[in-house]
Coordinates of C-alpha atoms in Angstrom, one line a residue:
M833 CA 0.0 0.0 0.0
S834 CA 1.1 3.5 -0.5
N835 CA 1.4 6.3 2.0
V836 CA -1.5 8.1 0.4
S837 CA -4.3 8.8 2.8
S838 CA -7.9 9.6 2.1
L839 CA -7.8 12.5 4.5
P840 CA -8.3 16.0 2.9
D841 CA -5.2 18.1 2.1
T842 CA -5.0 20.6 4.9
S843 CA -2.4 22.8 3.4
P844 CA -3.9 26.3 2.9
A845 CA -3.7 27.7 -0.7
N846 CA -1.9 30.8 0.7
S847 CA 0.0 29.4 3.6
V848 CA 0.4 31.7 6.7
A849 CA 4.2 32.1 7.3
G850 CA 5.8 33.7 10.2
D851 CA 3.9 36.7 11.4
A852 CA 1.6 37.0 8.4
L853 CA -2.0 37.9 9.0
P854 CA -4.5 35.1 9.0
D855 CA -6.3 34.3 5.7
S856 CA -9.7 34.2 7.3
W857 CA -11.6 34.7 10.6
L858 CA -11.4 30.9 11.2
D859 CA -7.6 31.2 11.2
T860 CA -7.9 33.2 14.4
L861 CA -9.5 30.3 16.3
V862 CA -7.2 28.0 18.2
G863 CA -9.6 25.1 17.8
Y864 CA -9.7 25.5 14.0
A865 CA -5.9 25.7 13.8
L866 CA -5.5 22.7 16.1
R867 CA -7.9 20.6 14.0
R868 CA -6.1 21.5 10.7
A869 CA -2.8 20.7 12.3
Q870 CA -4.1 17.4 13.6
L871 CA -5.4 16.5 10.1
K872 CA -1.9 17.2 8.6
V873 CA -0.1 15.2 11.3
F874 CA -2.6 12.3 10.8
Q875 CA -2.1 12.3 7.0
H876 CA 1.4 11.2 7.6
L877 CA 0.6 8.6 10.3
V878 CA -2.6 7.1 8.9
G879 CA -0.9 6.1 5.6
N880 CA 2.0 4.5 7.3
L881 CA -0.2 2.6 9.8
A882 CA -2.4 1.4 7.0
E883 CA 0.6 -0.5 5.6
H884 CA 0.3 -2.6 8.7
D885 CA -3.5 -2.8 8.5
L886 CA -3.8 -0.7 11.7
R887 CA -5.6 2.6 12.6
P888 CA -4.4 5.3 15.0
A889 CA -6.8 4.1 17.8
Q890 CA -5.3 0.6 17.6
F891 CA -1.8 1.9 17.6
T892 CA -2.7 4.1 20.6
A893 CA -4.2 1.1 22.4
M894 CA -1.1 -0.9 21.8
V895 CA 1.1 1.9 23.3
I896 CA -1.1 2.1 26.4
I897 CA -1.2 -1.7 26.8
D898 CA 2.6 -1.8 26.5
N899 CA 2.9 0.8 29.2
E900 CA 0.5 -1.0 31.5
P901 CA 0.4 -4.7 30.8
G902 CA -2.7 -6.3 32.3
L903 CA -4.7 -3.1 32.2
M904 CA -8.4 -3.8 32.6
Q905 CA -10.5 -3.3 29.5
A906 CA -12.6 -0.6 31.2
D907 CA -9.5 1.3 32.2
L908 CA -8.2 1.0 28.6
A909 CA -11.4 2.4 27.2
R910 CA -11.2 5.3 29.7
Q911 CA -7.7 6.1 28.6
L912 CA -8.7 6.0 24.9
A913 CA -11.7 8.2 25.8
I914 CA -14.2 5.7 24.3
E915 CA -17.1 3.7 25.7
P916 CA -16.3 0.1 26.7
P917 CA -18.5 -1.4 24.0
Q918 CA -16.4 0.6 21.4
L919 CA -13.3 -1.1 22.7
V920 CA -14.5 -4.6 21.8
P921 CA -14.0 -4.5 18.0
L922 CA -10.7 -2.7 18.5
L923 CA -9.4 -5.5 20.8
N924 CA -11.0 -8.2 18.5
K925 CA -8.9 -6.9 15.6
L926 CA -5.7 -6.9 17.7
E927 CA -6.4 -10.4 19.0
S928 CA -7.3 -11.7 15.6
R929 CA -3.9 -10.5 14.3
G930 CA -2.1 -12.1 17.3
L931 CA -1.0 -8.7 18.6
A932 CA -2.9 -8.7 21.9
Q933 CA -4.7 -11.0 24.2
R934 CA -7.3 -10.7 26.9
V935 CA -6.8 -12.6 30.2
R936 CA -9.7 -13.2 32.6
G937 CA -9.1 -11.4 36.0
V938 CA -8.2 -13.6 39.0
Q939 CA -10.3 -11.7 41.5
D940 CA -13.1 -10.5 39.2
K941 CA -13.9 -13.2 36.7
R942 CA -16.0 -10.7 34.7
A943 CA -13.0 -8.4 34.1
Y944 CA -10.3 -8.9 31.5
G945 CA -6.8 -7.6 31.5
V946 CA -5.1 -6.9 28.2
F947 CA -1.6 -7.8 27.2
L948 CA 0.5 -7.5 24.1
T949 CA 1.8 -10.7 22.6
K950 CA 5.4 -11.1 21.6
A951 CA 4.3 -10.3 18.0
G952 CA 2.5 -7.2 19.3
I953 CA 5.5 -6.1 21.2
A954 CA 7.8 -6.6 18.2
L955 CA 5.4 -4.8 15.8
L956 CA 4.9 -1.9 18.3
G957 CA 8.7 -1.3 18.2
Q958 CA 8.4 -0.8 14.4
L959 CA 5.2 1.3 14.8
K960 CA 6.8 3.7 17.3
A961 CA 9.6 4.3 14.8
I962 CA 7.0 5.0 12.1
A963 CA 5.1 7.3 14.4
V964 CA 8.3 9.3 15.2
A965 CA 9.2 9.6 11.5
S966 CA 5.7 10.6 10.7
D967 CA 5.7 13.2 13.5
E968 CA 9.0 14.6 12.3
A969 CA 7.8 14.8 8.7
A970 CA 4.6 16.6 9.7
T971 CA 6.4 19.1 11.8
A972 CA 9.4 19.6 9.5
A973 CA 8.7 23.3 9.2
L974 CA 9.5 23.7 13.0
D975 CA 13.0 23.8 14.5
D976 CA 13.6 21.8 17.7
D977 CA 12.9 24.7 20.0
E978 CA 9.6 25.5 18.2
R979 CA 8.6 21.8 18.3
N980 CA 9.3 21.6 22.0
Q981 CA 7.4 24.9 22.6
L982 CA 4.4 23.5 20.6
L983 CA 4.4 20.4 22.7
R984 CA 4.6 22.3 26.0
L985 CA 1.7 24.6 24.9
L986 CA -0.4 21.6 23.7
H987 CA 0.1 19.9 27.1
K988 CA -0.8 23.1 28.8
V989 CA -4.1 23.4 26.8
N990 CA -4.8 19.7 27.6
G991 CA -4.4 20.5 31.3

């Protein structure tokens, strides 16, 4: 598969450079600028993940599971900001590919912990490298200080 994504091209016709005035009233809104930037960043990542038949939510779940092996499904759903029923098809996909497994809880037989398999751990290493390269490509217009400042500001907005 190619790196081409079906996401819309978010590059403005007359790009705003440096201290140039915004092209429209929408360009003065932080939320609008964040969404356009998010689309641009995802264009890079989505195409690369698609080569591995994965979507960003599945990649994110794998990272979270890797950080917290045995995490309960309900807690994983909370960290992904989705409802638990929405998590089921995501985990089904990871399990069917042999990347993750659910293990019944010892104390609560109704609860399942989620673990990455050896194959999942190996693939995640590759995916993290892809994510870093995609992130760097999407933010190539920024120098290191600007990129770090952007990350600090985004973390501040996220609270």
